[in-house]
PDB file of C-alpha atoms in Angstrom:
ATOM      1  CA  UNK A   1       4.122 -11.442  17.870  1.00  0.00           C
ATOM      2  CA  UNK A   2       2.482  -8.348  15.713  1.00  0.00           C
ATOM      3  CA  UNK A   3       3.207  -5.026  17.244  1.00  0.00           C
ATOM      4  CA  UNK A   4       2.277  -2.703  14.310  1.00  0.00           C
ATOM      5  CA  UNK A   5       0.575  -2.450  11.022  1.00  0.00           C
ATOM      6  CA  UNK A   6      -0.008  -0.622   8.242  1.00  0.00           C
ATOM      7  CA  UNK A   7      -2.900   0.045   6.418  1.00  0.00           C
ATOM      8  CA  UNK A   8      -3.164   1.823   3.177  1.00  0.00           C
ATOM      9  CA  UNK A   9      -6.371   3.824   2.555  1.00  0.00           C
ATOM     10  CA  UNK A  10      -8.396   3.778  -0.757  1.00  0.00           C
ATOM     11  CA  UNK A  11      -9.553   0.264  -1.334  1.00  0.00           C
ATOM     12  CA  UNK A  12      -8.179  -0.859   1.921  1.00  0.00           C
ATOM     13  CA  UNK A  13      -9.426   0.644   5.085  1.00  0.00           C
ATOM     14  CA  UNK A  14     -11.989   2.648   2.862  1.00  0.00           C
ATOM     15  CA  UNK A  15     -14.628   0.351   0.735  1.00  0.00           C
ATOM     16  CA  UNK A  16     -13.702  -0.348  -3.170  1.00  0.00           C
ATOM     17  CA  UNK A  17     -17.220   0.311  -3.797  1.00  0.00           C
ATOM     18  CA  UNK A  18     -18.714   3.243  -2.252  1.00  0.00           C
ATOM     19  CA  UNK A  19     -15.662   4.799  -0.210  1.00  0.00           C
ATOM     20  CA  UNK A  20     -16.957   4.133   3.154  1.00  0.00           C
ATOM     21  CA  UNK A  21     -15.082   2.133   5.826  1.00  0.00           C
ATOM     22  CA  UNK A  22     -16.842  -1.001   6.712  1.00  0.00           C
ATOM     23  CA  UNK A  23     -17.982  -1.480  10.641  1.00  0.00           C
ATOM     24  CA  UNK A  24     -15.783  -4.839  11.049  1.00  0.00           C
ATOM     25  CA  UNK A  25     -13.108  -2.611   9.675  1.00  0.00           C
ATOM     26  CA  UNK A  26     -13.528   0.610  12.526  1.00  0.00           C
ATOM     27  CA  UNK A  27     -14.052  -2.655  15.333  1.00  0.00           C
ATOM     28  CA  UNK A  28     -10.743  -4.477  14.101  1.00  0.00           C
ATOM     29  CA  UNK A  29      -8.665  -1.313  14.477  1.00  0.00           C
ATOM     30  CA  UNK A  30     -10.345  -0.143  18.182  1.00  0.00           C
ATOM     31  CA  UNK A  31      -9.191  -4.333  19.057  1.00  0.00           C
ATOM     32  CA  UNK A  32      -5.715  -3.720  17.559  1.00  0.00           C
ATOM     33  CA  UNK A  33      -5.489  -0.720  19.707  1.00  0.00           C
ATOM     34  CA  UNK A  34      -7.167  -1.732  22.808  1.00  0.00           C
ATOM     35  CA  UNK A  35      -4.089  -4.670  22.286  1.00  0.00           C
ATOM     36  CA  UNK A  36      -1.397  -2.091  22.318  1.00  0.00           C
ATOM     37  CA  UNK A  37      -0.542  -3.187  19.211  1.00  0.00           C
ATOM     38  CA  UNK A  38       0.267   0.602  17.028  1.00  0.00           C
ATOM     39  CA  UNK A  39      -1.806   1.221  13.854  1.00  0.00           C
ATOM     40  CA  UNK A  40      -0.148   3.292  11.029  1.00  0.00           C
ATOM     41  CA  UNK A  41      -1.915   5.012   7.992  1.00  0.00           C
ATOM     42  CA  UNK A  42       0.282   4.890   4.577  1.00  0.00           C
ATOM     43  CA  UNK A  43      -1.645   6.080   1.798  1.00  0.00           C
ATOM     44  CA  UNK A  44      -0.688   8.281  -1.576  1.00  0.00           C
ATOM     45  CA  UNK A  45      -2.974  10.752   0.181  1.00  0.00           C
ATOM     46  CA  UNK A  46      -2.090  14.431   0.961  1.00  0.00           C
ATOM     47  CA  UNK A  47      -1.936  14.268   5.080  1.00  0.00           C
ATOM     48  CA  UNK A  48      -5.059  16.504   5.521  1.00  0.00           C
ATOM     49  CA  UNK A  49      -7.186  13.856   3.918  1.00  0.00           C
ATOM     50  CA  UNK A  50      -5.896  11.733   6.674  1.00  0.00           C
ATOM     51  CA  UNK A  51      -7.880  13.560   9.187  1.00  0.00           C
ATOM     52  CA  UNK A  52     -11.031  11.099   9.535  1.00  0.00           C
ATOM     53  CA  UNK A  53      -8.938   8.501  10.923  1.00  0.00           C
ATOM     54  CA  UNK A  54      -8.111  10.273  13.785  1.00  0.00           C
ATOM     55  CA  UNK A  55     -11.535   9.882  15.319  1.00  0.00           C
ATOM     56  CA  UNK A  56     -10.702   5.862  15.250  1.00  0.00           C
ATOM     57  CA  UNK A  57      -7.719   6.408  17.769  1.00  0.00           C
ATOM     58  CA  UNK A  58      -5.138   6.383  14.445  1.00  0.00           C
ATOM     59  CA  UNK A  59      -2.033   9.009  15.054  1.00  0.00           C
ATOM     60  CA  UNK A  60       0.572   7.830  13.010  1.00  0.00           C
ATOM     61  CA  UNK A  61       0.309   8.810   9.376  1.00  0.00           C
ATOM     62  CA  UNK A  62       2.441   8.457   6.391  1.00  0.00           C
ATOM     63  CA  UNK A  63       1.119  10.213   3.814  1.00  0.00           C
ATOM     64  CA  UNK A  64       2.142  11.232   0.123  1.00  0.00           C
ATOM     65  CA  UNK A  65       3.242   8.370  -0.734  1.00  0.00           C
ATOM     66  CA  UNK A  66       5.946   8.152   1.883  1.00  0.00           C
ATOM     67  CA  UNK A  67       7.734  11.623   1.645  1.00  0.00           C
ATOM     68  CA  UNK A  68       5.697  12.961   4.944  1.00  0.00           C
ATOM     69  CA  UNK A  69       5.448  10.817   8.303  1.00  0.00           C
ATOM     70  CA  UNK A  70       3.700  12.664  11.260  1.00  0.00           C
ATOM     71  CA  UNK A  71       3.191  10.374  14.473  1.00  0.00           C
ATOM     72  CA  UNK A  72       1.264  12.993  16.453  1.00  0.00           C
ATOM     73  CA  UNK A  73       2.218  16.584  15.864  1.00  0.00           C
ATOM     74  CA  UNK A  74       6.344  15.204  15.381  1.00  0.00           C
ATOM     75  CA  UNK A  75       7.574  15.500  11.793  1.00  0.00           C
ATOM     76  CA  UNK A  76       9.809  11.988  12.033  1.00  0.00           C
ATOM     77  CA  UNK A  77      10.582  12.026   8.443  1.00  0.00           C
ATOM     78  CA  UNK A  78      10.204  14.160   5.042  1.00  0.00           C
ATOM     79  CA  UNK A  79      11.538  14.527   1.697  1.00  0.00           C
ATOM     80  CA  UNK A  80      10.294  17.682  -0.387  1.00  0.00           C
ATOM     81  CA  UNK A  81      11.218  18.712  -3.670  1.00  0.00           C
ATOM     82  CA  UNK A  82      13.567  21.009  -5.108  1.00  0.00           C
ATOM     83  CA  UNK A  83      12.085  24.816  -5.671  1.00  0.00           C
ATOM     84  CA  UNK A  84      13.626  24.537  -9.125  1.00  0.00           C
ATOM     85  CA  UNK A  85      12.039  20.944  -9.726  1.00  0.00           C
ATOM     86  CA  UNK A  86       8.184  22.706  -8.630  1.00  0.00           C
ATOM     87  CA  UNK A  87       8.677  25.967 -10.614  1.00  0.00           C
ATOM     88  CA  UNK A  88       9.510  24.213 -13.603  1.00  0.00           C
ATOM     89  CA  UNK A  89       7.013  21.790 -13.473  1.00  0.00           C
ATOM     90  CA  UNK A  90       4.460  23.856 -13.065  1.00  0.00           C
ATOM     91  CA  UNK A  91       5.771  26.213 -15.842  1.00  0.00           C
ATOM     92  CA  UNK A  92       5.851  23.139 -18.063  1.00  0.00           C
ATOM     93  CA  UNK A  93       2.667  21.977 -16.963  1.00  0.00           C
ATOM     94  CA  UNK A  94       0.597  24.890 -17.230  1.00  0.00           C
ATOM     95  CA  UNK A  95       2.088  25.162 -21.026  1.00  0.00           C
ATOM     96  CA  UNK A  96       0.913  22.363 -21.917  1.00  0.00           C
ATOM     97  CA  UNK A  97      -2.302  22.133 -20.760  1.00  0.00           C
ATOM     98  CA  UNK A  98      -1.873  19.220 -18.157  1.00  0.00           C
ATOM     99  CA  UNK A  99      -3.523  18.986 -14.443  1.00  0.00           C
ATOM    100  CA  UNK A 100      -0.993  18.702 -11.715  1.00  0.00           C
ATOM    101  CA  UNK A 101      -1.277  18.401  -7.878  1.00  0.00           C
ATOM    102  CA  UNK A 102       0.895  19.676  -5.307  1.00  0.00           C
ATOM    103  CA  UNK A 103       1.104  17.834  -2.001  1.00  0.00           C
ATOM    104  CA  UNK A 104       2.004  19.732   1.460  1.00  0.00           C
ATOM    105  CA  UNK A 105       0.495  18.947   4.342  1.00  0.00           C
ATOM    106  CA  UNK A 106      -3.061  20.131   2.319  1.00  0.00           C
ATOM    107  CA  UNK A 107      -3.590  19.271  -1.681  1.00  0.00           C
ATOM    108  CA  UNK A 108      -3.606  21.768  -4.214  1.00  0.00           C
ATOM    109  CA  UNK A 109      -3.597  21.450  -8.137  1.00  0.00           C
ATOM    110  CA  UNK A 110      -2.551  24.394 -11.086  1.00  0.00           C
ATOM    111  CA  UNK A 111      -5.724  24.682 -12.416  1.00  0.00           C
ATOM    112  CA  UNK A 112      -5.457  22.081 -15.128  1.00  0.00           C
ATOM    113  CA  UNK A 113      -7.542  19.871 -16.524  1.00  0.00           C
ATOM    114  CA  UNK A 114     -10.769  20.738 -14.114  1.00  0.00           C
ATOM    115  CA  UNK A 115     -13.459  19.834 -17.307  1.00  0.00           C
ATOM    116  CA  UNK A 116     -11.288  16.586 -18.138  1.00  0.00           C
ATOM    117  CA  UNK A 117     -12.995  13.533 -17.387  1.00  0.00           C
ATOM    118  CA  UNK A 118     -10.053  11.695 -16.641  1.00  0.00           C
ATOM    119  CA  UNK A 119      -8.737  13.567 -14.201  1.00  0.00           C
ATOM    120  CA  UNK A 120     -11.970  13.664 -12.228  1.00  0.00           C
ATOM    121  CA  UNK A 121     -11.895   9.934 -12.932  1.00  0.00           C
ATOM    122  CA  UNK A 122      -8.413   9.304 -11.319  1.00  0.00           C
ATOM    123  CA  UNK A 123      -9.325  12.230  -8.520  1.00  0.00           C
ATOM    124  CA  UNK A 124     -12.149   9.766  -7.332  1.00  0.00           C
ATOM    125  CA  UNK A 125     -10.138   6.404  -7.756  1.00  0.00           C
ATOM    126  CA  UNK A 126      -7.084   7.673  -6.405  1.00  0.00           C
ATOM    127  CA  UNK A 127      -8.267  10.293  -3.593  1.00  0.00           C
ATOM    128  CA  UNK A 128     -11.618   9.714  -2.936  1.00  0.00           C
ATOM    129  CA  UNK A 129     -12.486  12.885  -4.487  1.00  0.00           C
ATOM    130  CA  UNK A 130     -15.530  13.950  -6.517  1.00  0.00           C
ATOM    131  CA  UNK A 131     -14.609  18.059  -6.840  1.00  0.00           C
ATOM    132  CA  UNK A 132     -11.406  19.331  -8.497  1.00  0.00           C
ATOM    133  CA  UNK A 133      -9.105  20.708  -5.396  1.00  0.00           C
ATOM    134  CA  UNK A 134      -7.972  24.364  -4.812  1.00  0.00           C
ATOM    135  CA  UNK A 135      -6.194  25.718  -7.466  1.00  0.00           C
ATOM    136  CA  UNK A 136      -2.969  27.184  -5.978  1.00  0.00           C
ATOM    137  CA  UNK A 137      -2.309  30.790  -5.399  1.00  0.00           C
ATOM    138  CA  UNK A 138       1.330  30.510  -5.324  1.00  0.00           C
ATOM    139  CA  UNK A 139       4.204  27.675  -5.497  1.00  0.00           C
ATOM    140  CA  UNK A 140       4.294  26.437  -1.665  1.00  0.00           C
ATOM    141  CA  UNK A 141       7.680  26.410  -0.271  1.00  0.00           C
ATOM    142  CA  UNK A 142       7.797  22.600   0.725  1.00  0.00           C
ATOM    143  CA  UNK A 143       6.449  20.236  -1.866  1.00  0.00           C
ATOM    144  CA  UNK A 144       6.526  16.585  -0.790  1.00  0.00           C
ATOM    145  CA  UNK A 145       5.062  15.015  -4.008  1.00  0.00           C
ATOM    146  CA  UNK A 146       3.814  15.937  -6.938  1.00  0.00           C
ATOM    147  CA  UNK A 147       1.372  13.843  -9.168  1.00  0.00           C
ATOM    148  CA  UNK A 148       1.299  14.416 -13.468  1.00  0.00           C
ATOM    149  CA  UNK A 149      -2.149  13.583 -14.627  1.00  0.00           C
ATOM    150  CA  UNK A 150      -0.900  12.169 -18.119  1.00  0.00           C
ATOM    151  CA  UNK A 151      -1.273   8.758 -20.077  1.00  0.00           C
ATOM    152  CA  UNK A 152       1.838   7.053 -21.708  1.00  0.00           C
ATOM    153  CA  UNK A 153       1.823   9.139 -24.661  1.00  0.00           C
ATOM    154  CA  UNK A 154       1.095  12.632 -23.058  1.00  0.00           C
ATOM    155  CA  UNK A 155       3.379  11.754 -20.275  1.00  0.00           C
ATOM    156  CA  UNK A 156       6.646  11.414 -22.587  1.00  0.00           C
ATOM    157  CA  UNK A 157       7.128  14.930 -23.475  1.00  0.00           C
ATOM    158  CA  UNK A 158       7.373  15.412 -19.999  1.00  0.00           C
ATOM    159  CA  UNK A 159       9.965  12.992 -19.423  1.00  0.00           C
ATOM    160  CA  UNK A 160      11.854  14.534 -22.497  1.00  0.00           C
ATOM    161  CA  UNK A 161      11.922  17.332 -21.052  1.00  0.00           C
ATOM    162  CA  UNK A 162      13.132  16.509 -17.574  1.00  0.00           C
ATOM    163  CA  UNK A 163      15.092  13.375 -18.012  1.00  0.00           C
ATOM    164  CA  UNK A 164      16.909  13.700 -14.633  1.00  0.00           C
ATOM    165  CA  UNK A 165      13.390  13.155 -13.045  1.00  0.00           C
ATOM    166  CA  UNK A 166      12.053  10.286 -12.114  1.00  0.00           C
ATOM    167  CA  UNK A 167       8.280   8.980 -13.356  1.00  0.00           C
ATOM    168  CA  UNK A 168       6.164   6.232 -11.688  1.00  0.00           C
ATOM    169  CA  UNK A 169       2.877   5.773 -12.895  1.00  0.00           C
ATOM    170  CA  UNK A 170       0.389   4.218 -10.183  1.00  0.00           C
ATOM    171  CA  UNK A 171      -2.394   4.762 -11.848  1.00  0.00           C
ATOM    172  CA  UNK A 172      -3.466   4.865 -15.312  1.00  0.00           C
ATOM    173  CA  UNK A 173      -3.498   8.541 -15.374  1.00  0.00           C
ATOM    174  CA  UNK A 174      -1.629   9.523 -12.459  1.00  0.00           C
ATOM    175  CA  UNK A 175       2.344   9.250 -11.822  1.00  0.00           C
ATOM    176  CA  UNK A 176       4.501  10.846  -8.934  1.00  0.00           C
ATOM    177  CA  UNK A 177       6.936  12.627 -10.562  1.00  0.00           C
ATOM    178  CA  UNK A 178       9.883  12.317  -7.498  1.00  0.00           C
ATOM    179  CA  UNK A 179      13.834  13.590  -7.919  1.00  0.00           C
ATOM    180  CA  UNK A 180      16.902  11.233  -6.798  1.00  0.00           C
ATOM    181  CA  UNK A 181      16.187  10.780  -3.652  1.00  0.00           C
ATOM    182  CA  UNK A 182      13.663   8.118  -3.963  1.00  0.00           C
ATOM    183  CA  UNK A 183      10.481   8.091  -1.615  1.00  0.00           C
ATOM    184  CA  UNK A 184       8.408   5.053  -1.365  1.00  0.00           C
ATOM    185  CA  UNK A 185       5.678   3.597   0.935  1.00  0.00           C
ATOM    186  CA  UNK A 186       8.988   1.036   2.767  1.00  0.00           C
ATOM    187  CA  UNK A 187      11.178   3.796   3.204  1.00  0.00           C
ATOM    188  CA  UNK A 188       8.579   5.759   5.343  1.00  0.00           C
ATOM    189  CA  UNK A 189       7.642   2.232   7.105  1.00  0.00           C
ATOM    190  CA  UNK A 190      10.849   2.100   8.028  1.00  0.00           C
ATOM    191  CA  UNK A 191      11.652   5.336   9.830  1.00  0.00           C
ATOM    192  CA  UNK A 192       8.619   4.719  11.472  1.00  0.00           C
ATOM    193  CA  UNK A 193       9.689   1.482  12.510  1.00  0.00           C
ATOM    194  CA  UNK A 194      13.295   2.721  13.973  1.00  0.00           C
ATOM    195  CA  UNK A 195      11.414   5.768  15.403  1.00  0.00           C
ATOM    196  CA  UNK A 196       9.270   3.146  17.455  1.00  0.00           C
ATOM    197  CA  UNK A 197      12.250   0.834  17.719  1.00  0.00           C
ATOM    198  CA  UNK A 198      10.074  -1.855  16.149  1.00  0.00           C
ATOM    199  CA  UNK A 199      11.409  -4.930  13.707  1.00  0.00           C
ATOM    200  CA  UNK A 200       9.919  -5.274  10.034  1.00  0.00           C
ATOM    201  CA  UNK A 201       9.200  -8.841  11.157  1.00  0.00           C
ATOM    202  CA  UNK A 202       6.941  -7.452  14.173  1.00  0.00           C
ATOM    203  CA  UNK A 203       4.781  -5.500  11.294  1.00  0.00           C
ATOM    204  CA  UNK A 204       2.125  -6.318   8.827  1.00  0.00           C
ATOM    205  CA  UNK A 205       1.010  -4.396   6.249  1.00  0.00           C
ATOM    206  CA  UNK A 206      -2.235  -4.058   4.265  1.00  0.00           C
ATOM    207  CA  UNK A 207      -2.697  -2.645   0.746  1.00  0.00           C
ATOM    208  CA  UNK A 208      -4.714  -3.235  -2.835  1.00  0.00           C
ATOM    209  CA  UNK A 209      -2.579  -1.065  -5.329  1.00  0.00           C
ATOM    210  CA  UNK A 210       0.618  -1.236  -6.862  1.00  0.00           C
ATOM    211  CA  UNK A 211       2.338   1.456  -4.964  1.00  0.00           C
ATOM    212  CA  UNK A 212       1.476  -0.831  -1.945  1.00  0.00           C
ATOM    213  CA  UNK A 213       4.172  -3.958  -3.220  1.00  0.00           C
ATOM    214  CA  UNK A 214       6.955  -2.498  -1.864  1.00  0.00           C
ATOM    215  CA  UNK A 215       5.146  -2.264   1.476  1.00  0.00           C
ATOM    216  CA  UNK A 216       4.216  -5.649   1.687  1.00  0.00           C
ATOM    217  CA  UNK A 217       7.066  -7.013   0.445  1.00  0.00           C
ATOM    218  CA  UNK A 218       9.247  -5.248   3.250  1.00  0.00           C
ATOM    219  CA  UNK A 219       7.388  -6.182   6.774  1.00  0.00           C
ATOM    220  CA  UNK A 220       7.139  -9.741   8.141  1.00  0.00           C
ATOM    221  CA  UNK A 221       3.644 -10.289   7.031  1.00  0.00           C
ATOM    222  CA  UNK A 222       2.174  -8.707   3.644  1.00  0.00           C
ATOM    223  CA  UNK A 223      -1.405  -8.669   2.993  1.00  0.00           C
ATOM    224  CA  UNK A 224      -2.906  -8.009  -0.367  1.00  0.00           C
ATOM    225  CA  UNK A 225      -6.847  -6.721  -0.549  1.00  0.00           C
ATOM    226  CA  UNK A 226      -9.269  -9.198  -3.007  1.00  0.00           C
ATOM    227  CA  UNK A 227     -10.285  -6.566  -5.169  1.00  0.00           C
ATOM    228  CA  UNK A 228      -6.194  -5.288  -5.212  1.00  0.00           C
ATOM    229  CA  UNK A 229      -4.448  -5.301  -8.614  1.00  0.00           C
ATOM    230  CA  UNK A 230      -3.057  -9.199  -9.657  1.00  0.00           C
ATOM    231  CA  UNK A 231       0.629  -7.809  -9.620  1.00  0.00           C
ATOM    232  CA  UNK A 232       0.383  -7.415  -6.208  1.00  0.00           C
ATOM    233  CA  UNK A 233      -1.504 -10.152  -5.027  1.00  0.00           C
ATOM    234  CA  UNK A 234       1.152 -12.596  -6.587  1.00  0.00           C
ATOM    235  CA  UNK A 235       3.681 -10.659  -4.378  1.00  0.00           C
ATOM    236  CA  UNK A 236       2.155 -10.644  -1.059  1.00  0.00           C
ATOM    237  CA  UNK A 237       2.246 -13.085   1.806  1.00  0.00           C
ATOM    238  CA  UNK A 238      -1.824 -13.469   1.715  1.00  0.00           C
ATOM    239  CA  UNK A 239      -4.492 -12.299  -0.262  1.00  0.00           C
ATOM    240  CA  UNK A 240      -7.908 -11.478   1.923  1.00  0.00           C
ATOM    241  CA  UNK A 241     -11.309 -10.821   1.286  1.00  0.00           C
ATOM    242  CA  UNK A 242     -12.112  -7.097  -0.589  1.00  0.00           C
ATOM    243  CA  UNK A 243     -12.093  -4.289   1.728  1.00  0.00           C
ATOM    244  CA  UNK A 244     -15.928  -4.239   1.149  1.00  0.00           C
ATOM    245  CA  UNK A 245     -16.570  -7.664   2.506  1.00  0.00           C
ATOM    246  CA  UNK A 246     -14.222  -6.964   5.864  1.00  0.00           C
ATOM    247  CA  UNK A 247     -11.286  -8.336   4.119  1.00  0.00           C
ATOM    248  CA  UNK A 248      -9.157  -6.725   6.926  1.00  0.00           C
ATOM    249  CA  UNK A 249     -10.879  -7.805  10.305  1.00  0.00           C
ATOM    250  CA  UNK A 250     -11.120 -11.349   8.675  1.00  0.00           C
ATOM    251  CA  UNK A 251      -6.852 -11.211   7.912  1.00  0.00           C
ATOM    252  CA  UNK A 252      -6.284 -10.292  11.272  1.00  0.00           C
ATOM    253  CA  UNK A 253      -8.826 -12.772  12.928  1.00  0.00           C
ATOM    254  CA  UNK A 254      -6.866 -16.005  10.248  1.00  0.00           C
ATOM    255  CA  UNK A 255      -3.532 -14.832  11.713  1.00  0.00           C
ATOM    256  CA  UNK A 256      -4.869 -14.424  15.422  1.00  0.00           C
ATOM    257  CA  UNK A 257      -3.706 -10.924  15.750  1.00  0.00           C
ATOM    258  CA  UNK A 258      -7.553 -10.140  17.176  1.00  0.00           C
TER     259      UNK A 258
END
């Protein structure tokens, strides 16, 4: 028996096409809840872009790719980054001439690349997002991610220059740019899991990108979107319909979970 999943946002519980979230979608999560069975956001989201699922009953959220976990108002879990890590980032960034965004519990970028039309491109594809964010006033004192907006070749000079860093692209112009301690979407599923005293096998997860393989690889029951990327698919348990033709509701109804 189910007693928790996970849904990832952009191209999962929000349309591939037009970024709204499909009504089989919103009824499938009120039936999972009227269940008892717990629903969990994960997303690469900043958590304040989280805040339209809250209206659908949702109050679990891991956002940032896994480095911030809220269920409710409790903080169960975060990983931020070094002050020396931002700082000279930033510095690095700015010198170059190379969009970066800062993720708290709101999203801020440095100003960078506002008139470049790939990193309005990725903003979209990535966040949902058709207007360049707030450019930051100062370096925030707790950074739990920060995303490079760089393609292969631009992004090596930054991994020259900070080779104790660690680079993973998600996007073809986006990569986290995360220190040792590694944060992922299965690390965060699983302090939510112990905080809920739940097993992986009792969870399912849902996701269409390839930050979402680790997630479905780690609960009992991994779902992969139709219009997710092929590396994915070939790793999950199932692959569903796109989000835009109610790939989730019709998942959950094929497993008998609603």
């Amino acid at each position: 028996m189910y007693k928790i999943v996970f849904f990832d946002v952009d191209g999962t519980l929000v349309s591939e096409i037009d970024r709204s979230i499909p009504l089989s979608t919103i009824e499938a999560i009120e039936k999972l809840i009227e269940k008892g069975i717990k629903v969990v956001v994960a997303t690469g989201r900043p958590h304040n872009l989280c805040e339209e699922f809250k209206s659908m009953g949702i109050d679990t959220f891991i956002s940032a790719n896994g480095a911030l976990v809220k269920c409710k108002d409790n903080v169960i879990y975060k990983s931020t980054l070094s002050t020396e890590t931002v700082r000279e980032l930033s510095a690095f960034a700015e010198l170059k001439g190379h969009g970066m965004s800062f993720f708290t519990e709101l999203l801020t970028m440095n100003g960078m690349g506002s008139e470049d039309e790939r990193v309005m491109k990725a903003l979209k594809e990535t966040l949902s997002l058709t207007q360049y964010p707030e450019k930051m006033s100062a370096l925030p004192e707790e950074v739990y991610c920060i995303c490079l907006y760089a393609d292969e070749n631009e992004a090596q000079k930054f991994q020259d220059r900070f080779p104790e860093l660690w680079f993973e692209r998600f996007h073809g112009y986006v990569m986290n740019v995360l220190e040792e301690t590694k944060v992922s979407k299965s690390t965060a599923i699983k302090q939510v899991l112990d905080y809920l005293n739940i097993c992986k096998s009792e969870a399912i997860a849902f996701g269409d990108g390839g930050n979402d393989i680790d997630m479905l690889e780690y609960v009992g029951l991994g779902i992969a979107m139709g219009n997710g990327a092929e590396q994915l698919k070939q790793k999950a348990d199932f692959v569903t319909k796109k989000a835009s033709e109610g790939g989730i509701a019709y998942a959950l109804k094929k497993f008998g979970v609603i």
